[in-house]
Structure formats: structure tokens, C-alpha cells
Amino acid sequence: MALTQEIKQQFAQYMALLEHPIQIQLSLDESESSQAMRTFIQEIASLSDKISIEETSLPLTPSFSLNRQNESSGISFAGIPLGHEFESFVLALLQVGGRAPKISSEAKERIQAIDQELHFETFVSLTCHNCPDVVQALNIMSVLNPKISHTMIEGGTFKNLAEEKAVMAVPTVFLNDEEVASGRMTLDQLLDKVSNPIATHSFDQKPCFDVLVIGGGPAGGAAAIYAARKGLQVGLVAKDFGGQVIETLGIENIIGIPYTEGPKYMNQVKEHLNQYKVDIIENQTVTKIDSNDLITIDLESGHQLKAKTLIIATGARWRLLGIPGELEFRNKGVAYCTHCDGPLFKGKRVAVIGGGNSGVEAAIDLASMVKEVVLLEFMPQLKADQVLQDRLNSLTNVKVITNAQTTEITGDKMVNGIQYIDRVSGQALSEDIQGCFIQIGLVPNTDFVKDQLDLTKFGEIIVDEHGATNLKGVFAAGDCTNTAYKQIVISLGSGATAALGAFDYLIRQ
Ligand SMILES: Cc1cc2nc3c(=O)[nH]c(=O)nc-3n(C[C@H](O)[C@H](O)[C@H](O)COP(=O)(O)OP(=O)(O)OC[C@H]3O[C@@H](n4cnc5c(N)ncnc54)[C@H](O)[C@@H]3O)c2cc1C
């Protein structure tokens, strides 16, 4: 559990920024996890003379809370915040110690206006790269409003509590003991759950953009940067900034960057975007496009935006199996992200559906965490690269079933089995499992343009070599198009192509 010398040095530098002393209240018992937490907190306290420790009793043991002198911040950590949560811990210390959180003035106003007692609990795993966003947002809310408190609960340490509350996905957020949310969420999205939305964008004052990009993944980011660099007036509207890349832990194929992680990379894309005058409109979903002299887009929120050209870069989402149990047990055993949710299935038997690269990678990943993996593939053979299949075959706790047509995911409160038909014998069979990871590919997010744009039979927008669609002034890029391969660098390139295509179109008008 010991922190490396390098981390200690960095940590000490951060702690030099503390403006007020911090008291850490520790709730411990004789368990091994309590002793590990004591060692961790003692090590942390030894790195700053502004941090003191007091042993006390808190609702969860082992846990600790961060407090200013004689004043609770409302922030607690149940479980040691290492891994992806170490940053959340450092930020919480800095904020409790007087450093202002870096959020918009509108968000701060919304938090401070909340006038009811809210206690949040977030179940996390330390390998979940989506969890820190939620933990950090709820910690900020606690720091800024004394009526709000938040406890991060590490699912591995509190396995029984996670089971009791039927938590099978992280992050899962409880508010005053009621489950209210699951999955990655921004501060604004969390605030929407507890306070009246206030207009963070004044839509009436939006200009008619030269280029309006829909999508905040690599294709949308690249398109907006390229268009802005041409001196055009650019807007970018996205449901969630980051796209699929946020779901990706290790990325090793962005040329010139030997290794990065999805959230880190998309933060860099956002920083890059912020160097230009791009109007980024987040948390907005486009439901319709209309094209006359100008292009009008309708947003789910009821607002409209206008532009001379449009670049659609809405990417793709996980394909659903379309069988009973899949939606009913989502986050109750049905999962998609092995890095995030895998640790919650420790000691359990889980299924992976899909024998392509993602399915086999998921099975390999899970095999190191769970008791046994059952991999089901519809075709007679797995479709994954041979190198992955070799690795899979070397594992002793993976059972591969081919020719399996999955028909139902069963369960009561949580998943307890999977039913399938053996396509050779026609026999109906089943496996007892407690989790099911679905990895059968992706579908393009193009439903909202299916009546206006030419699509392939897979629903991909058909574009020419300039990124142009069949509709005048409308371009498309990335995974939502009929590009041959779906990868980050390919999306970046096609975003640039579509922006240059839009620029050429505009100068010819
Ligand atoms: C688990 C996983 C691992 C991967 N690993 C790698 C890897 O290691 N290397 C690699 O090169 N590629 C990898 N990929 C593929 C890569 O992530 C995609 O090719 C890439 O993200 C596509 O970028 P995009 O911008 O086209 O779409 P996306 O990244 O899907 O972004 C789409 C954007 O559009 C927004 N959006 C969607 N619909 C709407 C709407 N109606 N209104 C407003 N906004 C909307 C979304 O919120 C999002 O911001 C991986 C993909 C997955 C799922």
C-alpha cells in the first residue's frame, strides 16, 4: 500500500497549497482493511504539517472524513482512494483546504442554491475510469454547500454492502438511500437530478454558425478545430463530450503518443479546442435536422440552432442483443465495461457474449478477476485475432461455447443465468451466471437523420471523399459514417476532411 517516492513528492507539493488545516477523522476496527487504511492515512499525514488525524466512529468502517477545524466538509471515503480515485482524494483535500474548485460560476450558483439535506453515496471500483468524474463532482457539491454530503464507497472493501444494495455496476449513486444514477456523469448532469436547470446557454443569442458540429468525440473535436482555424464561426453541440474514447482505458495506437488513457486524451482534445473560439454546447442531444437555405437542428431540450453547414460526428453506441433480460438487468448484472465493473464480479461466474476482438479481450480481462468466464459466440468459430485467441486458450478458467444463440438473460433482483440454443443440435441450454458482459459490436448514432440522409444498410451515413453527404451543406465524419475502419486516428482524419470540405463549400457559395 506504500506510496512511491515520486507520488509522495508530488503529493507534498500539492499539500503546500493548502490554505487551512485539515482534520482527517478515521473510523477503524481490527480488520485488515482498517489497518491498511490507518497506514495510508498516517503516511498521508506525515507529508503535510497541515493534516492531523483523529480516530472516531463514522457510519461506515473503515472510512475517513475530511474536515476543516470544527467544521465538517461532508466528504468521506469508505475504502482507500488509490488507483483512479487518488486524484479525487487529492482534489478533495485541496478543496477542503481552501482551494476553490474549478467549475463554472453557473454551476457554483446552482450548488449553493440547493436548500435541502442531500446525502450521496457513490459505489466505485479503483479501476473504473468513469468513477472519478462522479466522485469529484459530488465532492465539489459537498464542499460548496453544507447541506450536501458525499461518501465514496469502494465496492471491493464493502462487497456485502454492494450486494445488499444490488450494485453491479460502477459508478452507482445513491441519494438519501435511493439509487438515482449509474454510469459516467458530469457535474451538470448530477445537478439536473437535484436542482432546477438554469440556462447555461442562452440559445436566443446564438449566431447562425458557419459550421455546426454535432458530436464531442475525436471526429467532432478535430472537425471543430480545423474549422475554427479557418477563421469560421464554429459551434460544437454534444450529448457528452468525449465519446467512446472515454470508455477506453489504454490507447496505444494514436501515432506519436505511445500510450495514453481515454479520459486523459479527450481532456487534451478539449483543452486544444478551448484555444479556439469554438462555442461548446454540452449536455444537449440533437433530435432532428432540417435543411432549407440554412440548416436548423432541433435539440431534445426544445431549443434550435442554425448553421450554414453541419458536420455530423455522432459516433456509435453498444449494439443491443434484443433479448429478454438485457434491459431489465442493466447494471444489475448486465454490463459492458470490464475495466469498470469487472471487480464487482470477483469470485463469481460471468458470461461474455461475443467472440470478436472486444469479446475475447473482455473475457481475458475478466478471467483475472472472476471465478470463471463463459464465452458465448453465435458463429462456429471465434472471430477474434489469433493472438487473442491463443491468450484465451491458455487460461484455465474460461469456457468457450460456439454456435450459441443467446435467447434470454434470467434473474430476479440480479442476473442468475443465461439461456441459449445450441445452433447445431437445436437444444435449449442454460448456464448459471451472476453477470453478463455484452460485446457484440456497435451501431451508428444516426436515427435522427435517417429520413434525410442516405445511409448504408448498417445505418452509417454515406459520405464522399470530402466528407459530404447527399444533403447540400451537410457533412459527416467518424464512426457514424461508412468509413471502412472505426478507429481514433481515422475519426480524427475524417473530422479534418469534413471541416475542410465544409470550408470549400462555404467559399463557393
Ligand atoms: C471500449 C472501446 C475501446 C476502443 N479502443 C480503441 C483504441 O484503443 N484505439 C482506437 O483507435 N480506437 C478505439 N476504439 C474506437 C474509437 O473509440 C472510435 O473509433 C472513436 O471514438 C470514434 O470517434 P467519433 O468521434 O466518430 O465518435 P464517438 O467517440 O462515438 O463520439 C460521438 C459523440 O457524439 C455525441 N452524440 C451522439 N449522438 C448525439 C446526438 N444525437 N446529439 C448530440 N450529440 C450526440 C456523443 O455524446 C459523443 O460526444 C474503441 C472503442 C471502444 C468502444
mmCIF file of C-alpha atoms and ligand atoms in Angstrom, residues 214-220 237-245 247-248 250-251 253 284-286 313-316 318 442 445 448 477-479 486-489 491, ligand 1:
data_model
loop_
_atom_site.group_PDB
_atom_site.id
_atom_site.type_symbol
_atom_site.label_atom_id
_atom_site.label_comp_id
_atom_site.label_asym_id
_atom_site.label_seq_id
_atom_site.Cartn_x
_atom_site.Cartn_y
_atom_site.Cartn_z
ATOM 1 C CA ILE A 214 -22.689 17.530 -33.713
ATOM 2 C CA GLY A 215 -20.589 15.230 -31.511
ATOM 3 C CA GLY A 216 -17.814 15.590 -28.974
ATOM 4 C CA GLY A 217 -15.662 12.571 -29.842
ATOM 5 C CA PRO A 218 -12.395 12.636 -31.798
ATOM 6 C CA ALA A 219 -14.175 13.281 -35.130
ATOM 7 C CA GLY A 220 -16.212 16.200 -33.744
ATOM 8 C CA VAL A 237 -23.032 20.505 -29.680
ATOM 9 C CA ALA A 238 -22.729 17.168 -27.876
ATOM 10 C CA LYS A 239 -24.681 14.922 -25.585
ATOM 11 C CA ASP A 240 -21.456 14.088 -23.723
ATOM 12 C CA PHE A 241 -18.020 15.386 -24.561
ATOM 13 C CA GLY A 242 -15.514 12.557 -25.020
ATOM 14 C CA GLY A 243 -17.469 9.911 -26.917
ATOM 15 C CA GLN A 244 -16.437 6.278 -26.915
ATOM 16 C CA VAL A 245 -12.836 7.197 -26.102
ATOM 17 C CA GLU A 247 -14.772 4.177 -22.283
ATOM 18 C CA THR A 248 -11.209 3.224 -23.219
ATOM 19 C CA GLY A 250 -5.287 2.094 -22.501
ATOM 20 C CA ILE A 251 -4.804 3.543 -26.002
ATOM 21 C CA ASN A 253 -2.307 3.500 -31.417
ATOM 22 C CA GLN A 284 -27.644 18.650 -25.479
ATOM 23 C CA THR A 285 -28.993 15.922 -27.740
ATOM 24 C CA VAL A 286 -29.873 16.633 -31.354
ATOM 25 C CA ALA A 313 -19.930 13.223 -35.912
ATOM 26 C CA THR A 314 -22.257 11.326 -33.593
ATOM 27 C CA GLY A 315 -20.221 8.110 -33.448
ATOM 28 C CA ALA A 316 -21.656 4.798 -32.310
ATOM 29 C CA TRP A 318 -23.073 -0.559 -27.980
ATOM 30 C CA LEU A 442 -21.583 -1.099 -32.140
ATOM 31 C CA ASN A 445 -25.959 7.041 -33.837
ATOM 32 C CA PHE A 448 -32.203 11.251 -36.109
ATOM 33 C CA ALA A 477 -17.225 12.149 -40.051
ATOM 34 C CA GLY A 478 -16.042 9.318 -37.837
ATOM 35 C CA ASP A 479 -17.788 6.145 -36.691
ATOM 36 C CA LYS A 486 -13.544 2.670 -36.918
ATOM 37 C CA GLN A 487 -10.551 3.991 -35.004
ATOM 38 C CA ILE A 488 -9.497 7.182 -33.229
ATOM 39 C CA VAL A 489 -6.925 8.332 -35.800
ATOM 40 C CA SER A 491 -12.057 9.638 -36.884
HETATM 41 C C1 LIG B 1 -14.196 0.007 -25.468
HETATM 42 C C2 LIG B 1 -13.609 0.655 -26.704
HETATM 43 C C3 LIG B 1 -12.237 0.659 -26.878
HETATM 44 C C4 LIG B 1 -11.668 1.281 -28.008
HETATM 45 N N1 LIG B 1 -10.308 1.293 -28.120
HETATM 46 C C5 LIG B 1 -9.742 1.959 -29.161
HETATM 47 C C6 LIG B 1 -8.311 2.064 -29.272
HETATM 48 O O1 LIG B 1 -7.560 1.576 -28.404
HETATM 49 N N2 LIG B 1 -7.818 2.728 -30.348
HETATM 50 C C7 LIG B 1 -8.601 3.278 -31.326
HETATM 51 O O2 LIG B 1 -8.073 3.873 -32.266
HETATM 52 N N3 LIG B 1 -9.946 3.195 -31.236
HETATM 53 C C8 LIG B 1 -10.536 2.545 -30.198
HETATM 54 N N4 LIG B 1 -11.904 2.469 -30.115
HETATM 55 C C9 LIG B 1 -12.711 3.081 -31.200
HETATM 56 C C10 LIG B 1 -12.779 4.617 -31.063
HETATM 57 O O3 LIG B 1 -13.120 4.943 -29.724
HETATM 58 C C11 LIG B 1 -13.796 5.188 -32.031
HETATM 59 O O4 LIG B 1 -13.421 4.840 -33.345
HETATM 60 C C12 LIG B 1 -13.884 6.710 -31.926
HETATM 61 O O5 LIG B 1 -14.194 7.119 -30.624
HETATM 62 C C13 LIG B 1 -14.931 7.264 -32.872
HETATM 63 O O6 LIG B 1 -14.964 8.641 -32.721
HETATM 64 P P1 LIG B 1 -16.234 9.506 -33.170
HETATM 65 O O7 LIG B 1 -15.884 10.926 -32.854
HETATM 66 O O8 LIG B 1 -16.613 9.157 -34.535
HETATM 67 O O9 LIG B 1 -17.438 9.016 -32.260
HETATM 68 P P2 LIG B 1 -17.636 8.849 -30.690
HETATM 69 O O10 LIG B 1 -16.349 8.711 -29.990
HETATM 70 O O11 LIG B 1 -18.629 7.756 -30.556
HETATM 71 O O12 LIG B 1 -18.300 10.239 -30.253
HETATM 72 C C14 LIG B 1 -19.629 10.540 -30.595
HETATM 73 C C15 LIG B 1 -20.048 11.859 -29.958
HETATM 74 O O13 LIG B 1 -21.341 12.234 -30.447
HETATM 75 C C16 LIG B 1 -22.211 12.561 -29.364
HETATM 76 N N5 LIG B 1 -23.586 12.276 -29.802
HETATM 77 C C17 LIG B 1 -24.112 11.097 -30.232
HETATM 78 N N6 LIG B 1 -25.405 11.263 -30.605
HETATM 79 C C18 LIG B 1 -25.686 12.578 -30.393
HETATM 80 C C19 LIG B 1 -26.843 13.384 -30.602
HETATM 81 N N7 LIG B 1 -27.967 12.883 -31.117
HETATM 82 N N8 LIG B 1 -26.799 14.690 -30.247
HETATM 83 C C20 LIG B 1 -25.663 15.236 -29.741
HETATM 84 N N9 LIG B 1 -24.523 14.519 -29.550
HETATM 85 C C21 LIG B 1 -24.540 13.228 -29.884
HETATM 86 C C22 LIG B 1 -21.712 11.684 -28.239
HETATM 87 O O14 LIG B 1 -22.164 12.187 -26.987
HETATM 88 C C23 LIG B 1 -20.203 11.825 -28.449
HETATM 89 O O15 LIG B 1 -19.768 13.051 -27.927
HETATM 90 C C24 LIG B 1 -12.501 1.875 -29.001
HETATM 91 C C25 LIG B 1 -13.890 1.872 -28.823
HETATM 92 C C26 LIG B 1 -14.449 1.267 -27.689
HETATM 93 C C27 LIG B 1 -15.947 1.285 -27.500
#
